[in-house]
One Martini backbone bead per residue (centre of mass of N, CA, C, O) as a GRO file, in nm:
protein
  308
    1UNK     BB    1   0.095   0.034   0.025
    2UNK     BB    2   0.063   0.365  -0.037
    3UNK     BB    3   0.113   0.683   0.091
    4UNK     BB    4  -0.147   0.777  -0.040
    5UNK     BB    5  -0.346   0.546   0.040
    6UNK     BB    6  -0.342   0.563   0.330
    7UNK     BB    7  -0.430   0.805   0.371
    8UNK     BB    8  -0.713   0.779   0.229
    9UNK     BB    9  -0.816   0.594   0.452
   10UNK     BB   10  -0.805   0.776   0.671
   11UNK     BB   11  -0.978   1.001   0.591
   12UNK     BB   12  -1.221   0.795   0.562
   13UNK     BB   13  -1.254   0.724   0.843
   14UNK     BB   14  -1.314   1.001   0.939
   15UNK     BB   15  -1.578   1.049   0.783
   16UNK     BB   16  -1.740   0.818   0.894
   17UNK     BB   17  -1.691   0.851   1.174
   18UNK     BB   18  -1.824   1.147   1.196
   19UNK     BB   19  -2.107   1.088   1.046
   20UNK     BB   20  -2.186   0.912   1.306
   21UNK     BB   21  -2.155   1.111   1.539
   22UNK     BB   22  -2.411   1.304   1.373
   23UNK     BB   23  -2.623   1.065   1.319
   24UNK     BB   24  -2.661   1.004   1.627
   25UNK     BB   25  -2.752   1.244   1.685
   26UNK     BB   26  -3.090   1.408   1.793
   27UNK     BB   27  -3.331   1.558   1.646
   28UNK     BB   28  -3.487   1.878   1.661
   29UNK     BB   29  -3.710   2.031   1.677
   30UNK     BB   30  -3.818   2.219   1.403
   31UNK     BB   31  -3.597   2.461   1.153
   32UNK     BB   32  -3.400   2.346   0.903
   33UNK     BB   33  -3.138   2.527   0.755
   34UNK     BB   34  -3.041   2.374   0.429
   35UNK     BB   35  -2.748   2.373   0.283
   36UNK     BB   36  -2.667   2.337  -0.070
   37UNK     BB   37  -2.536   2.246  -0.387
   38UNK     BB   38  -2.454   2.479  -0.650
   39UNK     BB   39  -2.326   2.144  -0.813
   40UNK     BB   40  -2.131   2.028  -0.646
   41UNK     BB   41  -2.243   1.734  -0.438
   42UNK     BB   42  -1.948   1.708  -0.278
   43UNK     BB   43  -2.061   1.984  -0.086
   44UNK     BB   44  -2.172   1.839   0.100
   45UNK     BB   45  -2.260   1.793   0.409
   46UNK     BB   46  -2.269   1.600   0.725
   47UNK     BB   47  -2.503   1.715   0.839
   48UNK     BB   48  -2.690   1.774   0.599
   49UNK     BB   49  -2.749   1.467   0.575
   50UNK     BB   50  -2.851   1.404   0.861
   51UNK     BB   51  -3.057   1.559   0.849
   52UNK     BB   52  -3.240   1.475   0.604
   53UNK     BB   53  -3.297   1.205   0.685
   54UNK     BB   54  -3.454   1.289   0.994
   55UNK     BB   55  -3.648   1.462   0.849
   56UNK     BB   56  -3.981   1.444   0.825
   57UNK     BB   57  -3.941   1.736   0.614
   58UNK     BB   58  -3.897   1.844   0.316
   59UNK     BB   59  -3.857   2.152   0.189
   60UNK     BB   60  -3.879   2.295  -0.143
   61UNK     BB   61  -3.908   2.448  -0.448
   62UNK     BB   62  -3.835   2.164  -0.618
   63UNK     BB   63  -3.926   1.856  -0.651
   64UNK     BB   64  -3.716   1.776  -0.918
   65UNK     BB   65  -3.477   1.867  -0.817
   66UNK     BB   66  -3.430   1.748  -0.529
   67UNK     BB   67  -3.420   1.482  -0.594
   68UNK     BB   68  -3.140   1.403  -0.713
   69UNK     BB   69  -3.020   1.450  -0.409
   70UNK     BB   70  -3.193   1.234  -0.253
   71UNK     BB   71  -3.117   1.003  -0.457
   72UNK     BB   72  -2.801   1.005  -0.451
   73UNK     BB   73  -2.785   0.952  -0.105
   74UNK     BB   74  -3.055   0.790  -0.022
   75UNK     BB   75  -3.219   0.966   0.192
   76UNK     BB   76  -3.593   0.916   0.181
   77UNK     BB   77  -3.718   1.182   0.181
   78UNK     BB   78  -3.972   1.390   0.218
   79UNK     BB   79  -4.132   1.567  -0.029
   80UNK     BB   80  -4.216   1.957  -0.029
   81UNK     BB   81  -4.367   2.268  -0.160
   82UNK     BB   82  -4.184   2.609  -0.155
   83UNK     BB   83  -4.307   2.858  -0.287
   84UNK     BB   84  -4.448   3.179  -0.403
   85UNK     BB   85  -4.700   3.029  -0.474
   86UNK     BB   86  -4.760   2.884  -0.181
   87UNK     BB   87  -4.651   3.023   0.086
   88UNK     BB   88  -4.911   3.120   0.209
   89UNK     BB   89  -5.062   2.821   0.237
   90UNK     BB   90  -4.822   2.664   0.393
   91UNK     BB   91  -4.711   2.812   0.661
   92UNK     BB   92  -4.918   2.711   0.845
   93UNK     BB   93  -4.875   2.434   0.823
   94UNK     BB   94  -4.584   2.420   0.913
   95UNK     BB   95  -4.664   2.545   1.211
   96UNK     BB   96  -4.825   2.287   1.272
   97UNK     BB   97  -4.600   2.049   1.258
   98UNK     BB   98  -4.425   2.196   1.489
   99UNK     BB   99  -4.607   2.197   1.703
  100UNK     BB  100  -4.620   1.830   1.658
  101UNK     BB  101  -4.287   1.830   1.652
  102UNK     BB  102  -4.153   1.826   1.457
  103UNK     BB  103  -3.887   1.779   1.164
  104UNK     BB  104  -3.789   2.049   0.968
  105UNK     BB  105  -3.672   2.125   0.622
  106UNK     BB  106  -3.511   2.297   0.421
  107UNK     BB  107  -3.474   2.426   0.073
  108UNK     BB  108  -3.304   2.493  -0.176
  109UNK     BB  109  -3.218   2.442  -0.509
  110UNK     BB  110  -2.957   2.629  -0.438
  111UNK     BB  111  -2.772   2.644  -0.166
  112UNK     BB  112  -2.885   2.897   0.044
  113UNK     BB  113  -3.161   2.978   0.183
  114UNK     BB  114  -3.299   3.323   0.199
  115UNK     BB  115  -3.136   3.377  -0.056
  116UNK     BB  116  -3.313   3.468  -0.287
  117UNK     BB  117  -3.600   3.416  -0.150
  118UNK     BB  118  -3.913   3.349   0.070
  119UNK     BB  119  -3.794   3.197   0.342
  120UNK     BB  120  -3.839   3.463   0.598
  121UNK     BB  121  -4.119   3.409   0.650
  122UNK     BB  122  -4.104   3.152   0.779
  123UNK     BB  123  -3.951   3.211   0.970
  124UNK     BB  124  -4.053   3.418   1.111
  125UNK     BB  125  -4.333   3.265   1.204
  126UNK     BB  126  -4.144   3.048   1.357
  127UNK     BB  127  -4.072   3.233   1.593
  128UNK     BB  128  -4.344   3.342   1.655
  129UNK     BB  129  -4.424   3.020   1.741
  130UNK     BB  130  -4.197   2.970   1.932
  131UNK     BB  131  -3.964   2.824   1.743
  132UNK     BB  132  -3.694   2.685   1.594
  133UNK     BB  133  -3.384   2.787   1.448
  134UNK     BB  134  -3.151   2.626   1.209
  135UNK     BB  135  -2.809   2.648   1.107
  136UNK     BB  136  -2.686   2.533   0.831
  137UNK     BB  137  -2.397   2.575   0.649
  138UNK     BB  138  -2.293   2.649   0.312
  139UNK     BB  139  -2.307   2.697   0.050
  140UNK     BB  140  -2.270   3.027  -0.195
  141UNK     BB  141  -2.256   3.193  -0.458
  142UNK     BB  142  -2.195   3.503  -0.345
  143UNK     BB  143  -1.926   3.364  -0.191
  144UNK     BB  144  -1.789   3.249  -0.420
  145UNK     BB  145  -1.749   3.490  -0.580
  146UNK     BB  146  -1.619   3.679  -0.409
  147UNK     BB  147  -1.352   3.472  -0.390
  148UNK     BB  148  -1.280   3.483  -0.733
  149UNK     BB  149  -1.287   3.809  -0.852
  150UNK     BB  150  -1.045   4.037  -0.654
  151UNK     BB  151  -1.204   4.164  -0.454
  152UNK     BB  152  -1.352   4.305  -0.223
  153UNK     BB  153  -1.453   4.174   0.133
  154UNK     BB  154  -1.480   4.382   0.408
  155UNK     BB  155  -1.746   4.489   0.187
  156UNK     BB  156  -2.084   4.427   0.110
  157UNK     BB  157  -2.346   4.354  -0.114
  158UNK     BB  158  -2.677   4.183  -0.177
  159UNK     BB  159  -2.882   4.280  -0.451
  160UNK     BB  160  -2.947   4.069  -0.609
  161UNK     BB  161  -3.185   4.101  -0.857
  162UNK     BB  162  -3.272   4.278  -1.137
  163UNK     BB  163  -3.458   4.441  -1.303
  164UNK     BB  164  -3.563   4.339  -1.638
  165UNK     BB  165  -3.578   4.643  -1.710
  166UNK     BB  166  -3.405   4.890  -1.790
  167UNK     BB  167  -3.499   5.142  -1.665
  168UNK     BB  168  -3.536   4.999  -1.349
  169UNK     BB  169  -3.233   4.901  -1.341
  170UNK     BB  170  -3.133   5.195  -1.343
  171UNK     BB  171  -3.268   5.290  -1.094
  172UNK     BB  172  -3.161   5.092  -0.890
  173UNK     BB  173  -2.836   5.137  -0.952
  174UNK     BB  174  -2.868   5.449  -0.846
  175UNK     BB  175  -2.913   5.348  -0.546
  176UNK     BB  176  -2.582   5.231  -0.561
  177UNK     BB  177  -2.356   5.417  -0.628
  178UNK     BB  178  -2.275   5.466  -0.365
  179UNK     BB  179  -2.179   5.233  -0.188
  180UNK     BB  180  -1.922   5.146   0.032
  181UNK     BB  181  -1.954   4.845  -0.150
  182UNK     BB  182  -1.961   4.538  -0.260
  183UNK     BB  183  -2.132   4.404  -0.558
  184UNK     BB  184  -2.392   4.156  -0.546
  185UNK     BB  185  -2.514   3.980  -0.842
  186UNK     BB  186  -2.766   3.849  -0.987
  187UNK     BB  187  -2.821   3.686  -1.303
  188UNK     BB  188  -2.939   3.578  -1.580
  189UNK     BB  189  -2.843   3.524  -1.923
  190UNK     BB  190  -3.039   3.684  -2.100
  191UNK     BB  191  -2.941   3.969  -1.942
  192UNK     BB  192  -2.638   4.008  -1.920
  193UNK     BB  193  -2.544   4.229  -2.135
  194UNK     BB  194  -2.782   4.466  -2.026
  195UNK     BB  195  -2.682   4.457  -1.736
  196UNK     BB  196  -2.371   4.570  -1.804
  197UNK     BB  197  -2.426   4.796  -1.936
  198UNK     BB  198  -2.573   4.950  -1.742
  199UNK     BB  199  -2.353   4.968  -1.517
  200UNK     BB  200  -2.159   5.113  -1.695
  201UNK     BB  201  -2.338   5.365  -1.701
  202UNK     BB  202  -2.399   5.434  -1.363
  203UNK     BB  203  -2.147   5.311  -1.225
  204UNK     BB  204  -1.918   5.299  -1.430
  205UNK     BB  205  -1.565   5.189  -1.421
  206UNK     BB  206  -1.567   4.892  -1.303
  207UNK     BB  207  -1.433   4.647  -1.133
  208UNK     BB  208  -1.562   4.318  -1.272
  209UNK     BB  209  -1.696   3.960  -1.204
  210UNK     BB  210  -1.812   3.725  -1.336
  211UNK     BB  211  -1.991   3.425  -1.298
  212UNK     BB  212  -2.009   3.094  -1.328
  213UNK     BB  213  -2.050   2.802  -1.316
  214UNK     BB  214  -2.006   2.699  -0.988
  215UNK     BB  215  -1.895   2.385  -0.938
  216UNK     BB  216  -1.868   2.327  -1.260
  217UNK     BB  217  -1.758   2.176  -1.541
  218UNK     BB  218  -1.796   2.509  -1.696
  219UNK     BB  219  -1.643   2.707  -1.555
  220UNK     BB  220  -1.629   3.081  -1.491
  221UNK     BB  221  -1.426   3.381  -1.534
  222UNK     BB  222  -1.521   3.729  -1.571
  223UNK     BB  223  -1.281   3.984  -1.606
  224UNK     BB  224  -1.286   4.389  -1.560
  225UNK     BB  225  -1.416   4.633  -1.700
  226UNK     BB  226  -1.714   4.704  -1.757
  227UNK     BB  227  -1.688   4.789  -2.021
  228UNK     BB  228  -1.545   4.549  -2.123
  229UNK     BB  229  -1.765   4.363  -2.108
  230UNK     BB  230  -1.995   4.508  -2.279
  231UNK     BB  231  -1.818   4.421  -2.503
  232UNK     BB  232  -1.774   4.116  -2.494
  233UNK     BB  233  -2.104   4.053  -2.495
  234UNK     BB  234  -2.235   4.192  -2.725
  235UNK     BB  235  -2.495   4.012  -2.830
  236UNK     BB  236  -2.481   3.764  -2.581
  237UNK     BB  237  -2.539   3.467  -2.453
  238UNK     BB  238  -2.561   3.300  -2.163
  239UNK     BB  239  -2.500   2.982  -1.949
  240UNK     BB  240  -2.617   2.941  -1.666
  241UNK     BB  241  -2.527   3.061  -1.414
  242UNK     BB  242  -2.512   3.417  -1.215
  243UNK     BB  243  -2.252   3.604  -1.093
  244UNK     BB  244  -2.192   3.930  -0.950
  245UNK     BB  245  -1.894   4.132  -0.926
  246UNK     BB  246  -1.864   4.518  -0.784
  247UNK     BB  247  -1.699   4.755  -0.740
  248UNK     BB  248  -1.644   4.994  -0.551
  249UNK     BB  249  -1.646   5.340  -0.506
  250UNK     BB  250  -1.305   5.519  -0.585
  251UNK     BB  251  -1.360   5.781  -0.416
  252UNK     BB  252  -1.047   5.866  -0.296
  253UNK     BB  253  -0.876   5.787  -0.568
  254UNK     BB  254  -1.003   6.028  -0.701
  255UNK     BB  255  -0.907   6.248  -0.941
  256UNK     BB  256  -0.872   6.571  -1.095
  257UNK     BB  257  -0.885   6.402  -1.357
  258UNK     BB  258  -1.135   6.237  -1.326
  259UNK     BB  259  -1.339   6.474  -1.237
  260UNK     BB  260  -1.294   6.639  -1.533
  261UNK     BB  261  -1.341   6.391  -1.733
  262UNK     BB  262  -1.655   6.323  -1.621
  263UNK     BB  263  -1.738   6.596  -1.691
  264UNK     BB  264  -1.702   6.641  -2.001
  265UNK     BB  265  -1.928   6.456  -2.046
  266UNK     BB  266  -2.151   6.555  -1.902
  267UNK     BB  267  -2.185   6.868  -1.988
  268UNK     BB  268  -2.285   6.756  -2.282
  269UNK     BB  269  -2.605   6.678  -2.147
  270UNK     BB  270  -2.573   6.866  -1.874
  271UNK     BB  271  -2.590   7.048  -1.632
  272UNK     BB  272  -2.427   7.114  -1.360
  273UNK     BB  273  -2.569   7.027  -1.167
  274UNK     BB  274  -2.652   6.755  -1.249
  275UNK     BB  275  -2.297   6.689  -1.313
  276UNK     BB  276  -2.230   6.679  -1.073
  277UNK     BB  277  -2.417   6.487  -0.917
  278UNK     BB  278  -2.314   6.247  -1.072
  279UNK     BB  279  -2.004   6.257  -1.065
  280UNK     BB  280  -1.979   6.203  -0.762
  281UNK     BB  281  -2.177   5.947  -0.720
  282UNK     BB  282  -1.956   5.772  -0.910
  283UNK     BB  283  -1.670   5.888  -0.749
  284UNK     BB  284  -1.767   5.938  -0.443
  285UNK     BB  285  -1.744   6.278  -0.420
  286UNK     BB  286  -1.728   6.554  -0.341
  287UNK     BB  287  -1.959   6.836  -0.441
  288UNK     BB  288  -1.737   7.089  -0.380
  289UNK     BB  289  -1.515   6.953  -0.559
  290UNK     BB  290  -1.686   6.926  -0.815
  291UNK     BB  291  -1.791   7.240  -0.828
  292UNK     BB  292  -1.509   7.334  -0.910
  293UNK     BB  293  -1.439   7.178  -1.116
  294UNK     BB  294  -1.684   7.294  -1.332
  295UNK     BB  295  -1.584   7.616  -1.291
  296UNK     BB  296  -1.323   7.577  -1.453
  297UNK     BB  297  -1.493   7.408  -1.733
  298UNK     BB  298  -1.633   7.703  -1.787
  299UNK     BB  299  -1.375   7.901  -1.798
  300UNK     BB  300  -1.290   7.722  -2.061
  301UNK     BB  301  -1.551   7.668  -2.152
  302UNK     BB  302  -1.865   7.565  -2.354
  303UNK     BB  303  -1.972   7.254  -2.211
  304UNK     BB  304  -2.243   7.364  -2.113
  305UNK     BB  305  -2.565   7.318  -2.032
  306UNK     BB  306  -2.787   7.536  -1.941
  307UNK     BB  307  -2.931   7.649  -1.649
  308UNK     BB  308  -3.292   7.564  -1.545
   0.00000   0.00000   0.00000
């Protein structure tokens, strides 16, 4: 036997030995919040498999996924839908079952419950009717996107799907200009490049890494600047998940060259007002600082629109 087969076998038993550990104790009656893996099964925890097989009933968004899952441990728990659908007519039904005693596991289609879905209802619910809420920790696409991205992660916001309409999106978009903080988002497949684009419009030039099927077989990083990707975008659709992490704003990096630069192209457009206002916003700069220099390249040129 080979000194890696031999580490391989002893890996092996700690791992039966540990996962029988935690399949002994006894589950508590309550709301088990159990991450699952957002692609690949190997992802699944030891105690995620003890709570589902131990279960009396998992909740998951689309039981027809998620069998999938329980098939392949052979974990034989019952699975039962909730979300956005039926969650109002559910939500009772599960605070009477827990009511009962029971062990009730919820999951998401993938990754960690209640990051985006609508499972925090029940959660706060289930608090309400004075029952017990247990969190397995597990994968999470957004923060998987953030370690592999590249970008700040000692302050983040998690922004969820932006609205699927231009328009609507660009207004969401400008509530998040000033946010000191990484910006992280989930995007369909097919409005990812209408996405960047708008990014890059609102935004600014900041530097982001779009993040595709995350733990899968066709895994893939695409890093630039927003301007870079909404160019390399243009007109293509991709497939699979997919996670945005967008850099904060340049804030106290920009120089008096940034805010000139960005002045000039605003005032070709909009009045001064308008124009500082924007330019502030997009590079996080003091608007004194901002309209001192708006006032300078009056003072050269006539670059702004008359102001109303």
């Amino acid at each position: 036997m080979t000194e890696g087969s031999a580490i391989s076998a002893t890996v092996t038993e700690r791992i039966v030995a540990e996962f029988t550990r935690v399949a002994m104790r006894e589950l508590s009656p309550g709301l088990h919040i159990v991450a699952t893996p957002i692609g690949n099964l190997g992802d699944i925890t030891l105690r995620a498999l003890s709570v589902l097989a131990a279960a009396d009933i998992i909740y998951c968004e689309d039981t027809r996924h998620s069998r999938t899952l329980i098939s392949h441990f052979s974990l034989g728990s019952k699975l039962a839908a909730y979300h956005e659908h039926n969650a109002e007519r559910e939500r009772p039904r599960i605070v009477e079952r827990l009511d009962a005693g029971e062990r009730i596991a919820l999951i998401s289609d993938a990754g960690t419950p209640l990051i985006s879905d609508p499972g925090y209802k029940l959660v706060r619910d289930v608090i309400a009717a004075g029952h017990a809420v247990y969190a397995l920790p597990g994968a999470c696409a957004a923060v998987a996107a953030m370690t592999v991205a590249g970008l700040p992660t000692d302050s983040f916001m998690f922004a969820g799907f932006l609205p699927a309409k231009s328009g609507q999106r660009q207004s969401r978009l400008k509530e998040l200009i000033a946010v000191p903080a990484t910006l992280v988002f989930y995007e369909a497949p097919t409005r990812i490049a209408e996405a960047i684009a708008d990014m890059a419009n609102v935004l600014g030039d900041r530097q982001c890494a779009i993040t595709r099927e995350l733990t899968k077989l066709h895994e893939e990083v695409m890093r630039g600047s927003l301007q870079e990707l909404a160019s390399a975008l243009a007109g293509t659709t991709l497939r699979g998940e997919i996670a945005i992490v967008v850099a904060p704003p340049i804030a106290m990096a920009a120089s008096d060259e940034d805010i000139t630069s960005a002045l000039a192209v605003a005032l070709e457009a909009a009045s001064t007002r308008d124009a500082v206002r924007l330019v502030a916003e997009r590079l996080g700069a003091a608007k004194t600082r901002v309209y001192d220099l708006a006032m300078t390249l009056k003072r050269e040129g006539p670059l702004q629109r008359e102001d109303n």
